[in-house]
Short mmCIF file of C-alpha atoms and ligand atoms in Angstrom, two decimals:
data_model
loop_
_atom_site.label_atom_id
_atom_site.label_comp_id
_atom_site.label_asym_id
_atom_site.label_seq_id
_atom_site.Cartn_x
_atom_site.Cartn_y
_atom_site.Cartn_z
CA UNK A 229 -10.41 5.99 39.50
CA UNK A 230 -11.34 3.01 41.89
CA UNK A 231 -10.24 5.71 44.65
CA UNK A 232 -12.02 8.27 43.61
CA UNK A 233 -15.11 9.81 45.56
CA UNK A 234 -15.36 13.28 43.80
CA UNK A 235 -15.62 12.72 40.06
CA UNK A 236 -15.45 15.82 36.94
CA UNK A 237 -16.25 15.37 33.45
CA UNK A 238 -16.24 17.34 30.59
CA UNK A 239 -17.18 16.86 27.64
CA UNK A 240 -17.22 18.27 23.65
CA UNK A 241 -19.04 17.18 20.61
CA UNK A 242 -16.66 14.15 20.35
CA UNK A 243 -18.95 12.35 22.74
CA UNK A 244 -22.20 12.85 20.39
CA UNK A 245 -20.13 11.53 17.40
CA UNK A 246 -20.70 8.26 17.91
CA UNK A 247 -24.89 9.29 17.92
CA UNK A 248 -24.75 10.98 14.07
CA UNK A 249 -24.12 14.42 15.25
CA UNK A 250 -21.37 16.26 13.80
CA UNK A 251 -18.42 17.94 15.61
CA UNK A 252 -17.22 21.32 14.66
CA UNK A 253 -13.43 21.05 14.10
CA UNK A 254 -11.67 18.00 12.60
CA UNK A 255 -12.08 16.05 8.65
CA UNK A 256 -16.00 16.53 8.93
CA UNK A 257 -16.38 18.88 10.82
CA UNK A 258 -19.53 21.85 10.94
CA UNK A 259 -16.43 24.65 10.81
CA UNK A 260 -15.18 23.21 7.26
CA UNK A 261 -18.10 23.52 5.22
CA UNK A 262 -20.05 26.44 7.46
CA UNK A 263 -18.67 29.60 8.39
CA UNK A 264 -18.88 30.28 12.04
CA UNK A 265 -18.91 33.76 12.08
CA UNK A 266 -21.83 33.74 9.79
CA UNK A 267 -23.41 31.45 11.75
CA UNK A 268 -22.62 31.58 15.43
CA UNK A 269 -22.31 35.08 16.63
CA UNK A 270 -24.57 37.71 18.12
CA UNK A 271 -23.28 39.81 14.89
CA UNK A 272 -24.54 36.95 12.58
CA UNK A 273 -27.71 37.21 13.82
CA UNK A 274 -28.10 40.89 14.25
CA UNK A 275 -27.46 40.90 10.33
CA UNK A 276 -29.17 37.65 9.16
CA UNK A 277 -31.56 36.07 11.94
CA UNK A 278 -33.45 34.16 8.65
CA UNK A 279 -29.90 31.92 7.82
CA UNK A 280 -29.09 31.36 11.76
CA UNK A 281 -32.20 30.04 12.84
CA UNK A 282 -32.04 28.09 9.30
CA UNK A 283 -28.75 26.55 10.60
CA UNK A 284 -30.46 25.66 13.80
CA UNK A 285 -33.38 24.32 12.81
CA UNK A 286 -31.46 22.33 10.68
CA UNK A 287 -29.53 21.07 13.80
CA UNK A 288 -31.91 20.48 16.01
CA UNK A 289 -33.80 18.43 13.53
CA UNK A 290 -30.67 16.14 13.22
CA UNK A 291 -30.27 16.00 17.02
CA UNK A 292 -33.63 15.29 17.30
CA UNK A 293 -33.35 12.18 15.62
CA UNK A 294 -30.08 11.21 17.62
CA UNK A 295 -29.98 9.15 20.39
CA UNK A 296 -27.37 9.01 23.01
CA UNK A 297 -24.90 6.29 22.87
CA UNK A 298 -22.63 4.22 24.98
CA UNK A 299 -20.61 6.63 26.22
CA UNK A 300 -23.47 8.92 27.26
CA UNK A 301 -24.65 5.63 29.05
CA UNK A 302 -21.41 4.71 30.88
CA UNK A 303 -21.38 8.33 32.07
CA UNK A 304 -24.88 7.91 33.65
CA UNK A 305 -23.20 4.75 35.43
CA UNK A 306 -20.24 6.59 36.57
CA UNK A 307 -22.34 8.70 38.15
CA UNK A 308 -24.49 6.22 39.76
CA UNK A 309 -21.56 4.40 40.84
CA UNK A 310 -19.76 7.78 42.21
CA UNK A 311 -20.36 9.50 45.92
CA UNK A 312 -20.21 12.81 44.22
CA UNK A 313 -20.10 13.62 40.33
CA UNK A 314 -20.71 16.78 38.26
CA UNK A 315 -20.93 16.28 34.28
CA UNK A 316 -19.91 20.01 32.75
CA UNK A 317 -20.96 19.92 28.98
CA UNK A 318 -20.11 21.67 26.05
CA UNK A 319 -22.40 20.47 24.01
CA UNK A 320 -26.00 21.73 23.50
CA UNK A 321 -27.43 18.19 22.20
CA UNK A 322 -29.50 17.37 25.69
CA UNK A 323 -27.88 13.67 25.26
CA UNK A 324 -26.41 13.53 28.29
CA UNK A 325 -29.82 14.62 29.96
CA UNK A 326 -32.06 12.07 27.46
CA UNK A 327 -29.38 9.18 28.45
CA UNK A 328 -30.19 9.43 32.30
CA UNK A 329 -27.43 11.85 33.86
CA UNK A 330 -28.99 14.13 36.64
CA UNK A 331 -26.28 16.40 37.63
CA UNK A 332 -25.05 17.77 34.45
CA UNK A 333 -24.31 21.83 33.76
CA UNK A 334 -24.50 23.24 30.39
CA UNK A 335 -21.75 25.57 29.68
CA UNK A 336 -22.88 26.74 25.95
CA UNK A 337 -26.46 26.20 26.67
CA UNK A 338 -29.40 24.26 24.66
CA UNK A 339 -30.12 24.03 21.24
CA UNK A 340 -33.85 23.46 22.59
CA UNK A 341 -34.47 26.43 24.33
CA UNK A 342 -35.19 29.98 22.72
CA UNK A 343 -34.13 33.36 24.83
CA UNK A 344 -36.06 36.47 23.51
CA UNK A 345 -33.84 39.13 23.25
CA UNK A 346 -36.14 41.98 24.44
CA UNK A 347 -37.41 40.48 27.57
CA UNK A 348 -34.68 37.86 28.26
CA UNK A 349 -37.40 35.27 28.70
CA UNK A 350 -36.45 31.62 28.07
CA UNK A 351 -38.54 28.69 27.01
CA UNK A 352 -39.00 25.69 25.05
CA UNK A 353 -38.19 25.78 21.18
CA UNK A 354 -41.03 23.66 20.74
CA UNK A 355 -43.58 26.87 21.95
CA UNK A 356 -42.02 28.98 18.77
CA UNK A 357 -43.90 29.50 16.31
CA UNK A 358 -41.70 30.01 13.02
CA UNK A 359 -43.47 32.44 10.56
CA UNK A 360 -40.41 32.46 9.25
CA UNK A 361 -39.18 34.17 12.27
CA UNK A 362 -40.49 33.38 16.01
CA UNK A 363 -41.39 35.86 18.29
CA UNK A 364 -41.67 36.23 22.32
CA UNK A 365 -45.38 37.69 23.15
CA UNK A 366 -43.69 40.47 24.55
CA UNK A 367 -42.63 41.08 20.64
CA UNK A 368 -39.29 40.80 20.72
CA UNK A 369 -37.46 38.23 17.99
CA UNK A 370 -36.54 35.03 20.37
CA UNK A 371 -32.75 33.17 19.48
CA UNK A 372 -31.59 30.35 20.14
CA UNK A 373 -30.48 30.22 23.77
CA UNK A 374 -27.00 29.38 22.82
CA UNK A 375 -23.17 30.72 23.94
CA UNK A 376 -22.10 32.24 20.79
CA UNK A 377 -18.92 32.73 19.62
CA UNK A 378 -17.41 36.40 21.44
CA UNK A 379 -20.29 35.98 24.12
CA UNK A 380 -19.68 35.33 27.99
CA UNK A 381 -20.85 31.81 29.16
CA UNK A 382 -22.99 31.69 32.04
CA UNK A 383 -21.08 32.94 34.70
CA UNK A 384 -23.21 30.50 37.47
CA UNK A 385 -22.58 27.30 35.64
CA UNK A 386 -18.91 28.09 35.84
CA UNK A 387 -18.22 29.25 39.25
CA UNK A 388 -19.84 25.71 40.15
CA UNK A 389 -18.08 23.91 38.15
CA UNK A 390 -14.78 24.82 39.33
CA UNK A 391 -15.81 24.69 42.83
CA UNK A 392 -16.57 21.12 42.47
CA UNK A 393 -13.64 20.40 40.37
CA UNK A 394 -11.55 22.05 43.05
CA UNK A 395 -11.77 19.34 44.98
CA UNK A 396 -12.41 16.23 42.84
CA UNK A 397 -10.30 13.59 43.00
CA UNK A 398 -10.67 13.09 39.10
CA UNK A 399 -11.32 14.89 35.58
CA UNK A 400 -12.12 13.09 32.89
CA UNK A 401 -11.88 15.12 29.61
CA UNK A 402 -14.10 13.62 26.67
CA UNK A 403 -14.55 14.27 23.37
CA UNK A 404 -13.09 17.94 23.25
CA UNK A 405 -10.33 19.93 20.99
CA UNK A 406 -9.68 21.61 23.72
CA UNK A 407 -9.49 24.95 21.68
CA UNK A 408 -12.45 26.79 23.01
CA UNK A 409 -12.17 28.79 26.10
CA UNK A 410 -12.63 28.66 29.04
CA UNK A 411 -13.98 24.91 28.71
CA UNK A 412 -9.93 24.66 27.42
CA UNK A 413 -8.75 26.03 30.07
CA UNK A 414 -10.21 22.88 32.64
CA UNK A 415 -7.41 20.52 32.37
CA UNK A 416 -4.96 23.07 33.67
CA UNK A 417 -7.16 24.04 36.56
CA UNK A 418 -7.83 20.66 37.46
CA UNK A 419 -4.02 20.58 37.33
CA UNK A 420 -3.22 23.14 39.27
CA UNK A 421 -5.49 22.04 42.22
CA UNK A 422 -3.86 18.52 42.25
CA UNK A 423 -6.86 16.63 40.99
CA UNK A 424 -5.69 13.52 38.27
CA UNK A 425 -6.86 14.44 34.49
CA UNK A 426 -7.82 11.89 32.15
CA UNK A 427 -8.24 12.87 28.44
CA UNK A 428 -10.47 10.71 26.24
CA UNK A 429 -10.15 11.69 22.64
CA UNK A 430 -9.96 10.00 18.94
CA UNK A 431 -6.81 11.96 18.49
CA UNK A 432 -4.08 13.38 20.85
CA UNK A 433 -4.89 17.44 21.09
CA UNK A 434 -3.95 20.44 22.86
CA UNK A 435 -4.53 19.54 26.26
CA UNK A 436 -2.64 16.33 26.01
CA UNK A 437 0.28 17.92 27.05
CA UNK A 438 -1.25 19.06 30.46
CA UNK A 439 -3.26 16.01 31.26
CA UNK A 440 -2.20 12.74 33.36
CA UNK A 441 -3.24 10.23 30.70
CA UNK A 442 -4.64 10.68 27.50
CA UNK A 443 -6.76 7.75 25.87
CA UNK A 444 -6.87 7.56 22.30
CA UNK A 445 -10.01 6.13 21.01
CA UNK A 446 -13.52 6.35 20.30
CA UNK A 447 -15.18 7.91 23.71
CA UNK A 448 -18.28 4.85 23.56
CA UNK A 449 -15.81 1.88 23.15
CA UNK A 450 -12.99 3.39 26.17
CA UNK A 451 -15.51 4.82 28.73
CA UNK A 452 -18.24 2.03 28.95
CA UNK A 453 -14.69 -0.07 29.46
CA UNK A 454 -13.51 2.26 32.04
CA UNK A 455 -17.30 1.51 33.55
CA UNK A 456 -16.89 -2.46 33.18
CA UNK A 457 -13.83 -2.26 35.11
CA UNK A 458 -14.79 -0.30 38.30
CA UNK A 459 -17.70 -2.19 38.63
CA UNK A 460 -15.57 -5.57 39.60
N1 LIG B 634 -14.64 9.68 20.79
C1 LIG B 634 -13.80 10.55 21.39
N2 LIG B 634 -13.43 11.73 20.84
C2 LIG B 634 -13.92 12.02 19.64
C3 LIG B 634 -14.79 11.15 18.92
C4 LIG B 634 -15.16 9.93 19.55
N3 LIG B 634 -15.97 9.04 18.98
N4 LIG B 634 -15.10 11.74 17.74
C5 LIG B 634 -14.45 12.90 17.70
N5 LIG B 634 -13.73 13.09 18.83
C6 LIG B 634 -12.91 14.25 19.21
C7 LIG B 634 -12.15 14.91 18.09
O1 LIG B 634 -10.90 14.30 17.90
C8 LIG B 634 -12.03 16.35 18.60
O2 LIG B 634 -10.85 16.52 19.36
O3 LIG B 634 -13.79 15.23 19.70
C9 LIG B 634 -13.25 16.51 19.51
C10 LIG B 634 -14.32 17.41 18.97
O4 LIG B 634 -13.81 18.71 18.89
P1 LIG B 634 -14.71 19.96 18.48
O5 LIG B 634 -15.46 19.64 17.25
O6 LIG B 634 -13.82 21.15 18.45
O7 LIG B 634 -15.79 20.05 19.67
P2 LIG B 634 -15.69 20.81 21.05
O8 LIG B 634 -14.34 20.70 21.64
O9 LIG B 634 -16.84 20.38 21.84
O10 LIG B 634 -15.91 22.32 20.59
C11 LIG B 634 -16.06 23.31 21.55
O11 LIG B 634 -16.69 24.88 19.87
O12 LIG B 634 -17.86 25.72 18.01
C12 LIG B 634 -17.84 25.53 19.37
O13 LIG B 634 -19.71 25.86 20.67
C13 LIG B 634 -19.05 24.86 19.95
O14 LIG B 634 -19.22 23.70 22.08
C14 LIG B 634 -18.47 23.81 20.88
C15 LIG B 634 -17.07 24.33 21.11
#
């Protein structure tokens, strides 16, 4: 790390944990007590737009009262300490953003923003009006402007992303089961272009196989350490 000019992150919901907000696999996870394909596909919401944007509103009014933690901090130092560093995020929580981080890409989008699904139009979730359901003024019903589950991630953010992981020096891998595709899918690439992986998890997983080192603990006690130590 103290060699490295080019630095990659990723990161899942682990990251958030430690600010209240639930992951989706695991003991408490949102996938053991909520059904994702009733939730979190285009499908789900064709048939029952009421109960998704329930579910959201219900998540973005526990996000809203999160705030990020130390290891959304110690990223925001990384990258101030870094000559080059890309964040790519998973998560749709805006943490990264609130704590101070400037060049981060959102692979599954933002739980703040609405898309309209006539017009394509995106804007704040704060402009809908819900009455129950909010609509674009062109007319059309507006969703949340989230990467569903059997829906293509923006194809931009990703073709970025791997050209600057391409050639980083380091990936760092926080807070992610690694089971979702293609964010599951990094650690290999990374891999495969010679750039040293670093997983930070609670819990070995998947990708711990494929990675350099994996650290097991809690992602705001290991990376504000990680921090500490380039700094002297
Ligand atoms: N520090 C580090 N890792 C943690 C912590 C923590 N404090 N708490 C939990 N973790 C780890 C868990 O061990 C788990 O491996 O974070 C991971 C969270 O996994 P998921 O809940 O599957 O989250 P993620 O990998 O981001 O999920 C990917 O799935 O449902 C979709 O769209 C959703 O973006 C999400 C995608």
């Amino acid at each position: 790390m103290k060699d490295s000019k080019k630095i990659f992150v990723l990161t899942g919901a682990g990251i958030s944990a430690e600010s209240g907000i639930p992951t989706f696999r695991g003991k408490d996870g949102l996938w053991k007590n909520y059904s994702a394909t009733d939730l979190a596909t285009p499908e789900a919401f064709n048939r029952n737009p009421e109960l998704v944007w329930e579910w959201y509103r219900w998540r973005q009014d526990l996000i809203t009262r999160a705030k990020p933690n130390p290891a959304h901090f110690a990223l925001v130092e990384l990258e101030n300490l870094s000559e080059s560093f890309l964040l790519l995020t998973q998560n749709v929580d805006n943490l990264h953003q609130c704590a101070g981080s400037k060049n981060v890409l959102e692979l599954h989008g933002n739980i703040f923003r609405t898309r309209c699904l006539k017009c394509g139009s995106i804007d704040k979730i704060d402009n809908a009006v819900f009455k129950p359901l909010p609509h674009c003024p062109c007319g059309g019903l507006l969703r949340p402007d989230v990467v569903w589950f059997g829906e293509a991630i923006p194809y931009d953010v990703w073709t970025k992303a791997l050209k600057f992981l391409n050639s980083a020096d380091v990936a760092i891998i926080c807070g992610t089961s690694g089971v979702v595709w293609p964010a599951a899918a990094i650690p290999e690439i990374a891999k495969n272009c010679g750039v040293k992986t670093i997983e930070i998890n609670l819990e070995l997983t998947p990708i711990s196989p494929i990675v350099d080192i994996s650290i097991l603990g809690p992602a705001g006690k290991i990376l504000p350490e990680i921090v500490k130590l380039l700094r002297h």
